[in-house]
């Protein structure tokens, strides 16, 4: 299947326009999403077919269809490739098709209107060697509610198998969703993680992702800032070593006025690891007063790493402020020199810097057990 | 502050839009389309050597097989069966300006070419439709061994072996459909050779004028700057506007040898019925330096991404470009660089302005190969949107295959700040003048890289684009 398709195509010879996910990797034996460790008061959980579950997006989908009427295609436009998706996701339509083919049911977590739920919903996937898990959730934060959901994927360090998750988010007016995903699967796992999100007026979505394990990992995030003054904050951290491969497709589509998207992607590549980051800020007509920012910071620690970056800004609105910055390279010589002058060896200094970099994302995890497990995983990987 | 907005009108193109009538008595025009017969005839007309004839037919085959790209502006309205590959005046090329046919001479004089030659250029080539009509090099430059001649003469002349070595090797016809078309029907253009150690103090210029309606221009420029040599080459282009599509599919191949430097400056002001599907590429050897300065103002549709291959260790490239996309224009421009040698360095700095429904796309690629240890790349692209009926998109790519590299990328997109306009208006400027001044300032990093006369022309183009009523 073809996933992580860029919203606009570029030169074919770069092989960056999309990613191929070979069917041989997809071996699904389990389509049940684990129950949360605890369900806090104010949150309900129901399990429905995907089509039933996605009815919560009916209103948003209608509003988005209306917005699409004003859309002028950029060169190499691929936006309508996923038009059959009620809500676009970063990995795209092929993941929804896979969910349907495997008859995956969707768990819908709903935060009650005006309820600010401080206790996180923790959904833990503890996978065995040889597992084939595919699951789906919708997080629906009703008007003025707040909900935090942590998805934590773990297995033995040398375990292998397939793990796929689709998570869709709807933050209604004034609502806030804080989503945290921590991937600590064994180094022989194939992992796919797809997100589609809609933010209505004054709503706020925070997405923190830490990708640490698995041999190959695909991750897609598509955020629709549909309502005025809606906000998205993304923080992605990754550590890829050996021959790990990580492919990310992040898209912030900004329709509402004075919307604000920010995405920080920070990671480390070691050995023969490779990473592709495709990040798009898409200012649609009418998004006046909006800002969008993408910052990428990649540390390259071995001669054979491959780092590919595609930072796209699409703009159909005059009154916006879009920015992208990327810093890609080795450990800063001044930092290294300073540490060495304090008696820290070059190898140790590298470990300290890598850990600090990943800890800056890991520290955003609002659960001490998951945070400690992630810190332990990072420590062992180094 | 007033809520009124500047209504930006189209550029006053009166100088560029003057059309000269091309009569059958004075002009030869090939029938429309690109067939084997036409290529055969063209090859015979030019008395091509065998290798060139073979290249033309091989390129034609590739052209027929290749499809249009899916990632750039739509070119489906470009009907190649209605484009004439070859139009030329029936007189021979001249080296004395007074001998150039009167109508053609008038056109170039209106464009200021002879005046520029007198004032500030070491040599000038002027192409009208498919052939060079005038070529001249100042004596002192010629005495230093610099060769500046029309491409047809170069293919068969003293430097034929050198031409054969590089012609369509930097840009192979396999590259894309229009590179293949170019290989099949190229005509005109310039060959420049700067011998070892020769530093040409003042620029050479080629000016390309496509006057015929429904025609294509396929000029080929090949410049070889030998070891330790230095050259600034300026390319200008324009055409009058017609209601039918015109096509420009030129090729520029540049070879910068060890310790040499080449600056290639372009002010492109094709008319807004032009499909500008041009290809430019440079190979830079050890310690060589390639500098591109590029202003794209005209054409209906543009695909233009000058590419630099930093092959030699310590080689460098700098690209400074501006694109101004106005009403009815879809300009997809940028730069490409491949770092192969050690300690190579590239700097890409672009400005893009969109207004009045224009689509401006900045597209680039920076590839750092595993061999390019200690490579440094810096990319900066700024876009300015002047209204909300236009598009401005930024599509850069970076592919880094060594840890021993340092890459920085920065992109910004936005509007003219109200505060800046308010400040300038409080100092007595009208809103229109304030906007024009801010846009000129935005373009300043590009105009300061051009020779004075061309910077003035570029600023005038920007001012004209920005002028309008409140």
mmCIF file of N, CA, C and O in Angstrom, chain A residues 8-14 16 71-76 282-283 285 300-303 305-330, chain B residues 5 70-73 305 330 332 336 359 361 363-365 367 373 385-388 390-415 435:
data_model
loop_
_atom_site.group_PDB
_atom_site.id
_atom_site.type_symbol
_atom_site.label_atom_id
_atom_site.label_comp_id
_atom_site.label_asym_id
_atom_site.label_seq_id
_atom_site.Cartn_x
_atom_site.Cartn_y
_atom_site.Cartn_z
ATOM 1 N N UNK A 8 1.651 17.845 -1.822
ATOM 2 C CA UNK A 8 2.022 18.255 -3.186
ATOM 3 C C UNK A 8 3.255 17.447 -3.597
ATOM 4 O O UNK A 8 4.164 17.256 -2.805
ATOM 5 N N UNK A 9 3.239 17.022 -4.828
ATOM 6 C CA UNK A 9 4.358 16.184 -5.285
ATOM 7 C C UNK A 9 5.571 17.040 -5.638
ATOM 8 O O UNK A 9 5.449 18.214 -5.930
ATOM 9 N N UNK A 10 6.719 16.401 -5.618
ATOM 10 C CA UNK A 10 7.921 17.069 -6.124
ATOM 11 C C UNK A 10 8.697 16.096 -7.014
ATOM 12 O O UNK A 10 8.164 15.031 -7.384
ATOM 13 N N UNK A 11 9.945 16.462 -7.371
ATOM 14 C CA UNK A 11 10.750 15.653 -8.307
ATOM 15 C C UNK A 11 10.673 14.165 -7.955
ATOM 16 O O UNK A 11 10.978 13.774 -6.829
ATOM 17 N N UNK A 12 10.357 13.365 -8.954
ATOM 18 C CA UNK A 12 10.193 11.917 -8.701
ATOM 19 C C UNK A 12 11.491 11.240 -8.273
ATOM 20 O O UNK A 12 11.491 10.318 -7.472
ATOM 21 N N UNK A 13 12.622 11.721 -8.836
ATOM 22 C CA UNK A 13 13.900 11.039 -8.569
ATOM 23 C C UNK A 13 14.316 11.091 -7.111
ATOM 24 O O UNK A 13 15.166 10.308 -6.678
ATOM 25 N N UNK A 14 13.698 11.980 -6.334
ATOM 26 C CA UNK A 14 14.028 12.035 -4.910
ATOM 27 C C UNK A 14 13.345 10.917 -4.117
ATOM 28 O O UNK A 14 13.724 10.637 -2.978
ATOM 29 N N UNK A 16 10.528 10.902 -2.655
ATOM 30 C CA UNK A 16 9.989 11.442 -1.404
ATOM 31 C C UNK A 16 8.480 11.660 -1.470
ATOM 32 O O UNK A 16 7.866 12.055 -0.488
ATOM 33 N N UNK A 71 -10.937 26.117 -2.391
ATOM 34 C CA UNK A 71 -9.554 25.659 -2.520
ATOM 35 C C UNK A 71 -9.055 25.796 -3.952
ATOM 36 O O UNK A 71 -9.724 25.385 -4.899
ATOM 37 N N UNK A 72 -7.901 26.407 -4.108
ATOM 38 C CA UNK A 72 -7.238 26.470 -5.423
ATOM 39 C C UNK A 72 -6.046 25.520 -5.353
ATOM 40 O O UNK A 72 -5.196 25.651 -4.473
ATOM 41 N N UNK A 73 -5.992 24.576 -6.264
ATOM 42 C CA UNK A 73 -4.960 23.538 -6.198
ATOM 43 C C UNK A 73 -3.559 24.103 -6.394
ATOM 44 O O UNK A 73 -3.327 24.875 -7.320
ATOM 45 N N UNK A 74 -2.633 23.690 -5.555
ATOM 46 C CA UNK A 74 -1.222 24.014 -5.841
ATOM 47 C C UNK A 74 -0.690 23.086 -6.931
ATOM 48 O O UNK A 74 -1.357 22.102 -7.287
ATOM 49 N N UNK A 75 0.499 23.360 -7.417
ATOM 50 C CA UNK A 75 1.107 22.465 -8.412
ATOM 51 C C UNK A 75 1.362 21.100 -7.781
ATOM 52 O O UNK A 75 1.804 21.014 -6.647
ATOM 53 N N UNK A 76 1.068 20.050 -8.530
ATOM 54 C CA UNK A 76 1.322 18.689 -8.046
ATOM 55 C C UNK A 76 0.394 18.282 -6.907
ATOM 56 O O UNK A 76 0.755 17.460 -6.061
ATOM 57 N N UNK A 282 -0.344 24.149 5.744
ATOM 58 C CA UNK A 282 -1.215 24.461 4.608
ATOM 59 C C UNK A 282 -2.197 25.556 5.025
ATOM 60 O O UNK A 282 -3.208 25.284 5.676
ATOM 61 N N UNK A 283 -1.877 26.806 4.652
ATOM 62 C CA UNK A 283 -2.769 27.928 4.985
ATOM 63 C C UNK A 283 -3.840 28.025 3.904
ATOM 64 O O UNK A 283 -3.540 28.373 2.760
ATOM 65 N N UNK A 285 -7.461 29.515 2.203
ATOM 66 C CA UNK A 285 -8.074 30.834 2.063
ATOM 67 C C UNK A 285 -9.026 31.062 3.244
ATOM 68 O O UNK A 285 -9.769 30.168 3.640
ATOM 69 N N UNK A 300 23.014 13.854 13.656
ATOM 70 C CA UNK A 300 23.520 12.728 12.868
ATOM 71 C C UNK A 300 24.799 12.229 13.531
ATOM 72 O O UNK A 300 25.786 12.967 13.588
ATOM 73 N N UNK A 301 24.773 11.000 14.018
ATOM 74 C CA UNK A 301 25.918 10.549 14.812
ATOM 75 C C UNK A 301 26.781 9.476 14.154
ATOM 76 O O UNK A 301 27.793 9.084 14.717
ATOM 77 N N UNK A 302 26.391 8.979 12.981
ATOM 78 C CA UNK A 302 27.217 7.955 12.316
ATOM 79 C C UNK A 302 27.330 8.271 10.832
ATOM 80 O O UNK A 302 26.435 8.891 10.250
ATOM 81 N N UNK A 303 28.420 7.818 10.207
ATOM 82 C CA UNK A 303 28.656 8.181 8.798
ATOM 83 C C UNK A 303 27.610 7.635 7.830
ATOM 84 O O UNK A 303 27.402 8.204 6.768
ATOM 85 N N UNK A 305 24.243 7.200 8.219
ATOM 86 C CA UNK A 305 22.825 7.523 8.423
ATOM 87 C C UNK A 305 22.266 8.227 7.180
ATOM 88 O O UNK A 305 23.017 8.784 6.379
ATOM 89 N N UNK A 306 20.949 8.150 7.034
ATOM 90 C CA UNK A 306 20.281 8.858 5.937
ATOM 91 C C UNK A 306 19.185 9.731 6.542
ATOM 92 O O UNK A 306 18.323 9.244 7.277
ATOM 93 N N UNK A 307 19.250 11.013 6.259
ATOM 94 C CA UNK A 307 18.247 11.931 6.770
ATOM 95 C C UNK A 307 17.579 12.658 5.609
ATOM 96 O O UNK A 307 18.252 13.301 4.813
ATOM 97 N N UNK A 308 16.274 12.528 5.524
ATOM 98 C CA UNK A 308 15.563 13.194 4.418
ATOM 99 C C UNK A 308 14.467 14.085 5.011
ATOM 100 O O UNK A 308 13.717 13.659 5.888
ATOM 101 N N UNK A 309 14.407 15.287 4.513
ATOM 102 C CA UNK A 309 13.474 16.266 5.062
ATOM 103 C C UNK A 309 12.760 16.985 3.938
ATOM 104 O O UNK A 309 13.373 17.391 2.966
ATOM 105 N N UNK A 310 11.474 17.152 4.101
ATOM 106 C CA UNK A 310 10.652 17.833 3.081
ATOM 107 C C UNK A 310 9.755 18.829 3.812
ATOM 108 O O UNK A 310 8.640 18.513 4.206
ATOM 109 N N UNK A 311 10.245 20.034 4.077
ATOM 110 C CA UNK A 311 9.430 21.000 4.823
ATOM 111 C C UNK A 311 8.611 21.892 3.872
ATOM 112 O O UNK A 311 9.144 22.797 3.255
ATOM 113 N N UNK A 312 7.341 21.638 3.778
ATOM 114 C CA UNK A 312 6.496 22.301 2.767
ATOM 115 C C UNK A 312 5.619 23.368 3.436
ATOM 116 O O UNK A 312 5.080 23.139 4.512
ATOM 117 N N UNK A 313 5.526 24.522 2.795
ATOM 118 C CA UNK A 313 4.525 25.503 3.234
ATOM 119 C C UNK A 313 3.646 25.832 2.029
ATOM 120 O O UNK A 313 4.151 26.220 0.973
ATOM 121 N N UNK A 314 2.344 25.635 2.192
ATOM 122 C CA UNK A 314 1.390 25.966 1.130
ATOM 123 C C UNK A 314 0.573 27.160 1.620
ATOM 124 O O UNK A 314 0.149 27.177 2.776
ATOM 125 N N UNK A 315 0.348 28.111 0.735
ATOM 126 C CA UNK A 315 -0.293 29.328 1.222
ATOM 127 C C UNK A 315 -1.249 29.912 0.205
ATOM 128 O O UNK A 315 -0.866 30.236 -0.911
ATOM 129 N N UNK A 316 -2.492 30.051 0.650
ATOM 130 C CA UNK A 316 -3.524 30.645 -0.200
ATOM 131 C C UNK A 316 -4.154 31.834 0.529
ATOM 132 O O UNK A 316 -5.287 32.205 0.246
ATOM 133 N N UNK A 317 -3.440 32.383 1.487
ATOM 134 C CA UNK A 317 -3.972 33.490 2.284
ATOM 135 C C UNK A 317 -2.858 34.503 2.526
ATOM 136 O O UNK A 317 -1.728 34.138 2.846
ATOM 137 N N UNK A 318 -3.209 35.776 2.376
ATOM 138 C CA UNK A 318 -2.194 36.824 2.498
ATOM 139 C C UNK A 318 -1.742 37.038 3.944
ATOM 140 O O UNK A 318 -0.557 37.067 4.246
ATOM 141 N N UNK A 319 -2.714 37.140 4.842
ATOM 142 C CA UNK A 319 -2.411 37.603 6.198
ATOM 143 C C UNK A 319 -2.055 36.421 7.104
ATOM 144 O O UNK A 319 -2.813 36.059 8.007
ATOM 145 N N UNK A 320 -0.916 35.783 6.838
ATOM 146 C CA UNK A 320 -0.483 34.654 7.662
ATOM 147 C C UNK A 320 1.019 34.777 7.924
ATOM 148 O O UNK A 320 1.717 35.542 7.265
ATOM 149 N N UNK A 321 1.475 33.997 8.848
ATOM 150 C CA UNK A 321 2.906 33.976 9.135
ATOM 151 C C UNK A 321 3.326 32.510 9.232
ATOM 152 O O UNK A 321 2.976 31.825 10.191
ATOM 153 N N UNK A 322 4.038 32.026 8.234
ATOM 154 C CA UNK A 322 4.459 30.624 8.219
ATOM 155 C C UNK A 322 5.969 30.529 8.282
ATOM 156 O O UNK A 322 6.661 31.292 7.612
ATOM 157 N N UNK A 323 6.460 29.600 9.061
ATOM 158 C CA UNK A 323 7.905 29.473 9.206
ATOM 159 C C UNK A 323 8.319 28.017 9.255
ATOM 160 O O UNK A 323 7.587 27.185 9.798
ATOM 161 N N UNK A 324 9.481 27.764 8.729
ATOM 162 C CA UNK A 324 10.073 26.443 8.901
ATOM 163 C C UNK A 324 11.562 26.618 9.135
ATOM 164 O O UNK A 324 12.220 27.395 8.456
ATOM 165 N N UNK A 325 12.071 25.884 10.066
ATOM 166 C CA UNK A 325 13.508 25.928 10.293
ATOM 167 C C UNK A 325 14.012 24.513 10.485
ATOM 168 O O UNK A 325 13.336 23.668 11.074
ATOM 169 N N UNK A 326 15.191 24.238 9.976
ATOM 170 C CA UNK A 326 15.773 22.905 10.171
ATOM 171 C C UNK A 326 17.259 23.047 10.478
ATOM 172 O O UNK A 326 17.952 23.833 9.848
ATOM 173 N N UNK A 327 17.696 22.308 11.444
ATOM 174 C CA UNK A 327 19.125 22.232 11.736
ATOM 175 C C UNK A 327 19.497 20.764 11.705
ATOM 176 O O UNK A 327 18.963 19.967 12.475
ATOM 177 N N UNK A 328 20.371 20.421 10.781
ATOM 178 C CA UNK A 328 20.718 19.016 10.591
ATOM 179 C C UNK A 328 22.236 18.906 10.600
ATOM 180 O O UNK A 328 22.900 19.582 9.816
ATOM 181 N N UNK A 329 22.766 18.095 11.461
ATOM 182 C CA UNK A 329 24.214 17.960 11.467
ATOM 183 C C UNK A 329 24.712 17.193 12.668
ATOM 184 O O UNK A 329 23.954 16.531 13.373
ATOM 185 N N UNK A 330 26.014 17.316 12.873
ATOM 186 C CA UNK A 330 26.650 16.588 13.969
ATOM 187 C C UNK A 330 26.509 17.356 15.272
ATOM 188 O O UNK A 330 25.992 18.470 15.293
ATOM 189 N N UNK B 5 -6.963 49.138 -0.327
ATOM 190 C CA UNK B 5 -5.794 48.356 -0.716
ATOM 191 C C UNK B 5 -5.300 48.814 -2.073
ATOM 192 O O UNK B 5 -6.068 49.279 -2.892
ATOM 193 N N UNK B 70 4.063 15.094 -13.299
ATOM 194 C CA UNK B 70 2.797 15.253 -12.573
ATOM 195 C C UNK B 70 2.966 16.221 -11.402
ATOM 196 O O UNK B 70 1.995 16.554 -10.734
ATOM 197 N N UNK B 71 4.190 16.649 -11.138
ATOM 198 C CA UNK B 71 4.413 17.439 -9.924
ATOM 199 C C UNK B 71 4.420 18.945 -10.146
ATOM 200 O O UNK B 71 4.379 19.699 -9.177
ATOM 201 N N UNK B 72 4.489 19.399 -11.367
ATOM 202 C CA UNK B 72 4.626 20.845 -11.605
ATOM 203 C C UNK B 72 3.364 21.461 -12.169
ATOM 204 O O UNK B 72 2.286 20.855 -12.128
ATOM 205 N N UNK B 73 3.472 22.674 -12.701
ATOM 206 C CA UNK B 73 2.308 23.332 -13.294
ATOM 207 C C UNK B 73 1.745 22.516 -14.458
ATOM 208 O O UNK B 73 2.480 21.798 -15.141
ATOM 209 N N UNK B 305 14.738 25.368 -12.560
ATOM 210 C CA UNK B 305 15.491 25.025 -11.341
ATOM 211 C C UNK B 305 16.955 24.811 -11.709
ATOM 212 O O UNK B 305 17.390 23.674 -11.903
ATOM 213 N N UNK B 330 1.881 31.032 -13.599
ATOM 214 C CA UNK B 330 2.195 29.928 -12.693
ATOM 215 C C UNK B 330 3.698 29.673 -12.812
ATOM 216 O O UNK B 330 4.162 29.016 -13.749
ATOM 217 N N UNK B 332 6.953 28.107 -11.354
ATOM 218 C CA UNK B 332 7.470 27.069 -10.466
ATOM 219 C C UNK B 332 8.989 27.118 -10.618
ATOM 220 O O UNK B 332 9.538 26.654 -11.624
ATOM 221 N N UNK B 336 18.534 23.444 -7.578
ATOM 222 C CA UNK B 336 18.912 22.092 -7.135
ATOM 223 C C UNK B 336 20.427 22.057 -6.955
ATOM 224 O O UNK B 336 21.152 22.661 -7.746
ATOM 225 N N UNK B 359 0.440 32.279 -9.236
ATOM 226 C CA UNK B 359 0.893 31.138 -8.414
ATOM 227 C C UNK B 359 2.416 31.105 -8.457
ATOM 228 O O UNK B 359 3.009 30.954 -9.525
ATOM 229 N N UNK B 361 5.679 29.147 -6.910
ATOM 230 C CA UNK B 361 6.122 27.967 -6.143
ATOM 231 C C UNK B 361 7.644 27.966 -6.093
ATOM 232 O O UNK B 361 8.295 28.042 -7.131
ATOM 233 N N UNK B 363 10.662 25.628 -5.383
ATOM 234 C CA UNK B 363 10.911 24.183 -5.314
ATOM 235 C C UNK B 363 12.424 23.972 -5.351
ATOM 236 O O UNK B 363 13.112 24.571 -6.179
ATOM 237 N N UNK B 364 12.923 23.140 -4.490
ATOM 238 C CA UNK B 364 14.373 22.930 -4.497
ATOM 239 C C UNK B 364 14.717 21.537 -4.012
ATOM 240 O O UNK B 364 13.870 20.839 -3.431
ATOM 241 N N UNK B 365 15.946 21.153 -4.260
ATOM 242 C CA UNK B 365 16.457 19.926 -3.651
ATOM 243 C C UNK B 365 17.928 20.138 -3.313
ATOM 244 O O UNK B 365 18.674 20.731 -4.097
ATOM 245 N N UNK B 367 20.957 17.695 -2.154
ATOM 246 C CA UNK B 367 21.363 16.308 -1.924
ATOM 247 C C UNK B 367 22.826 16.321 -1.487
ATOM 248 O O UNK B 367 23.676 16.899 -2.167
ATOM 249 N N UNK B 373 32.020 14.674 2.457
ATOM 250 C CA UNK B 373 32.353 14.909 3.868
ATOM 251 C C UNK B 373 32.576 16.399 4.112
ATOM 252 O O UNK B 373 33.148 17.087 3.281
ATOM 253 N N UNK B 385 3.090 37.325 0.145
ATOM 254 C CA UNK B 385 1.771 37.266 -0.503
ATOM 255 C C UNK B 385 1.199 38.684 -0.502
ATOM 256 O O UNK B 385 1.122 39.320 0.546
ATOM 257 N N UNK B 386 0.799 39.161 -1.687
ATOM 258 C CA UNK B 386 0.278 40.523 -1.742
ATOM 259 C C UNK B 386 -1.246 40.570 -1.740
ATOM 260 O O UNK B 386 -1.834 41.643 -1.720
ATOM 261 N N UNK B 387 -1.903 39.424 -1.818
ATOM 262 C CA UNK B 387 -3.364 39.381 -1.706
ATOM 263 C C UNK B 387 -3.776 37.947 -1.425
ATOM 264 O O UNK B 387 -2.929 37.050 -1.367
ATOM 265 N N UNK B 388 -5.068 37.724 -1.259
ATOM 266 C CA UNK B 388 -5.538 36.375 -0.922
ATOM 267 C C UNK B 388 -6.197 35.667 -2.096
ATOM 268 O O UNK B 388 -6.956 34.716 -1.909
ATOM 269 N N UNK B 390 -4.063 34.861 -4.599
ATOM 270 C CA UNK B 390 -2.868 34.249 -5.190
ATOM 271 C C UNK B 390 -2.466 33.016 -4.388
ATOM 272 O O UNK B 390 -3.091 32.702 -3.382
ATOM 273 N N UNK B 391 -1.431 32.338 -4.856
ATOM 274 C CA UNK B 391 -0.869 31.209 -4.099
ATOM 275 C C UNK B 391 0.629 31.402 -3.986
ATOM 276 O O UNK B 391 1.281 31.870 -4.936
ATOM 277 N N UNK B 392 1.169 31.006 -2.878
ATOM 278 C CA UNK B 392 2.623 30.979 -2.748
ATOM 279 C C UNK B 392 2.991 29.711 -1.990
ATOM 280 O O UNK B 392 2.582 29.532 -0.847
ATOM 281 N N UNK B 393 3.698 28.835 -2.629
ATOM 282 C CA UNK B 393 4.018 27.537 -2.024
ATOM 283 C C UNK B 393 5.527 27.330 -1.995
ATOM 284 O O UNK B 393 6.240 27.768 -2.893
ATOM 285 N N UNK B 394 5.963 26.640 -0.970
ATOM 286 C CA UNK B 394 7.393 26.381 -0.778
ATOM 287 C C UNK B 394 7.582 24.880 -0.648
ATOM 288 O O UNK B 394 7.029 24.268 0.261
ATOM 289 N N UNK B 395 8.308 24.283 -1.580
ATOM 290 C CA UNK B 395 8.434 22.817 -1.609
ATOM 291 C C UNK B 395 9.916 22.422 -1.701
ATOM 292 O O UNK B 395 10.404 22.016 -2.752
ATOM 293 N N UNK B 396 10.636 22.552 -0.609
ATOM 294 C CA UNK B 396 12.053 22.189 -0.637
ATOM 295 C C UNK B 396 12.278 20.747 -0.171
ATOM 296 O O UNK B 396 11.484 20.215 0.604
ATOM 297 N N UNK B 397 13.342 20.144 -0.637
ATOM 298 C CA UNK B 397 13.673 18.787 -0.191
ATOM 299 C C UNK B 397 15.148 18.733 0.172
ATOM 300 O O UNK B 397 15.978 19.398 -0.466
ATOM 301 N N UNK B 398 15.456 17.953 1.194
ATOM 302 C CA UNK B 398 16.854 17.756 1.583
ATOM 303 C C UNK B 398 17.099 16.269 1.783
ATOM 304 O O UNK B 398 16.304 15.604 2.449
ATOM 305 N N UNK B 399 18.156 15.777 1.186
ATOM 306 C CA UNK B 399 18.492 14.356 1.306
ATOM 307 C C UNK B 399 19.964 14.283 1.706
ATOM 308 O O UNK B 399 20.849 14.590 0.908
ATOM 309 N N UNK B 400 20.198 13.903 2.944
ATOM 310 C CA UNK B 400 21.561 13.975 3.496
ATOM 311 C C UNK B 400 22.030 12.571 3.839
ATOM 312 O O UNK B 400 21.384 11.878 4.630
ATOM 313 N N UNK B 401 23.133 12.169 3.246
ATOM 314 C CA UNK B 401 23.589 10.789 3.400
ATOM 315 C C UNK B 401 24.957 10.687 4.060
ATOM 316 O O UNK B 401 25.706 9.760 3.805
ATOM 317 N N UNK B 402 25.300 11.651 4.843
ATOM 318 C CA UNK B 402 26.508 11.554 5.673
ATOM 319 C C UNK B 402 26.263 12.342 6.946
ATOM 320 O O UNK B 402 25.523 13.322 6.936
ATOM 321 N N UNK B 403 26.882 11.900 8.023
ATOM 322 C CA UNK B 403 26.730 12.666 9.268
ATOM 323 C C UNK B 403 27.644 13.876 9.266
ATOM 324 O O UNK B 403 27.441 14.821 10.009
ATOM 325 N N UNK B 404 28.653 13.823 8.389
ATOM 326 C CA UNK B 404 29.643 14.884 8.385
ATOM 327 C C UNK B 404 29.165 16.027 7.490
ATOM 328 O O UNK B 404 29.808 16.395 6.518
ATOM 329 N N UNK B 405 27.995 16.554 7.816
ATOM 330 C CA UNK B 405 27.419 17.635 7.021
ATOM 331 C C UNK B 405 26.732 18.604 7.964
ATOM 332 O O UNK B 405 26.320 18.242 9.054
ATOM 333 N N UNK B 406 26.610 19.809 7.501
ATOM 334 C CA UNK B 406 25.960 20.827 8.310
ATOM 335 C C UNK B 406 24.938 21.514 7.412
ATOM 336 O O UNK B 406 25.306 22.191 6.445
ATOM 337 N N UNK B 407 23.673 21.306 7.702
ATOM 338 C CA UNK B 407 22.623 21.828 6.826
ATOM 339 C C UNK B 407 21.669 22.701 7.624
ATOM 340 O O UNK B 407 21.170 22.293 8.670
ATOM 341 N N UNK B 408 21.442 23.890 7.132
ATOM 342 C CA UNK B 408 20.482 24.782 7.770
ATOM 343 C C UNK B 408 19.437 25.195 6.760
ATOM 344 O O UNK B 408 19.754 25.498 5.610
ATOM 345 N N UNK B 409 18.203 25.169 7.186
ATOM 346 C CA UNK B 409 17.120 25.545 6.273
ATOM 347 C C UNK B 409 16.190 26.504 6.991
ATOM 348 O O UNK B 409 15.844 26.304 8.143
ATOM 349 N N UNK B 410 15.779 27.537 6.275
ATOM 350 C CA UNK B 410 14.853 28.487 6.876
ATOM 351 C C UNK B 410 13.875 28.946 5.806
ATOM 352 O O UNK B 410 14.292 29.327 4.705
ATOM 353 N N UNK B 411 12.604 28.865 6.115
ATOM 354 C CA UNK B 411 11.591 29.324 5.157
ATOM 355 C C UNK B 411 10.607 30.209 5.894
ATOM 356 O O UNK B 411 10.241 29.940 7.030
ATOM 357 N N UNK B 412 10.190 31.263 5.207
ATOM 358 C CA UNK B 412 9.207 32.164 5.819
ATOM 359 C C UNK B 412 8.186 32.549 4.773
ATOM 360 O O UNK B 412 8.525 32.744 3.597
ATOM 361 N N UNK B 413 6.959 32.682 5.201
ATOM 362 C CA UNK B 413 5.940 33.158 4.275
ATOM 363 C C UNK B 413 5.078 34.156 5.024
ATOM 364 O O UNK B 413 4.788 33.974 6.201
ATOM 365 N N UNK B 414 4.728 35.222 4.359
ATOM 366 C CA UNK B 414 3.903 36.197 5.065
ATOM 367 C C UNK B 414 3.498 37.343 4.170
ATOM 368 O O UNK B 414 3.631 37.290 2.951
ATOM 369 N N UNK B 415 2.984 38.378 4.793
ATOM 370 C CA UNK B 415 2.474 39.535 4.061
ATOM 371 C C UNK B 415 3.337 40.744 4.407
ATOM 372 O O UNK B 415 4.208 40.682 5.260
ATOM 373 N N UNK B 435 4.203 50.356 -0.190
ATOM 374 C CA UNK B 435 4.218 48.930 -0.568
ATOM 375 C C UNK B 435 5.336 48.654 -1.574
ATOM 376 O O UNK B 435 6.060 47.669 -1.475
#
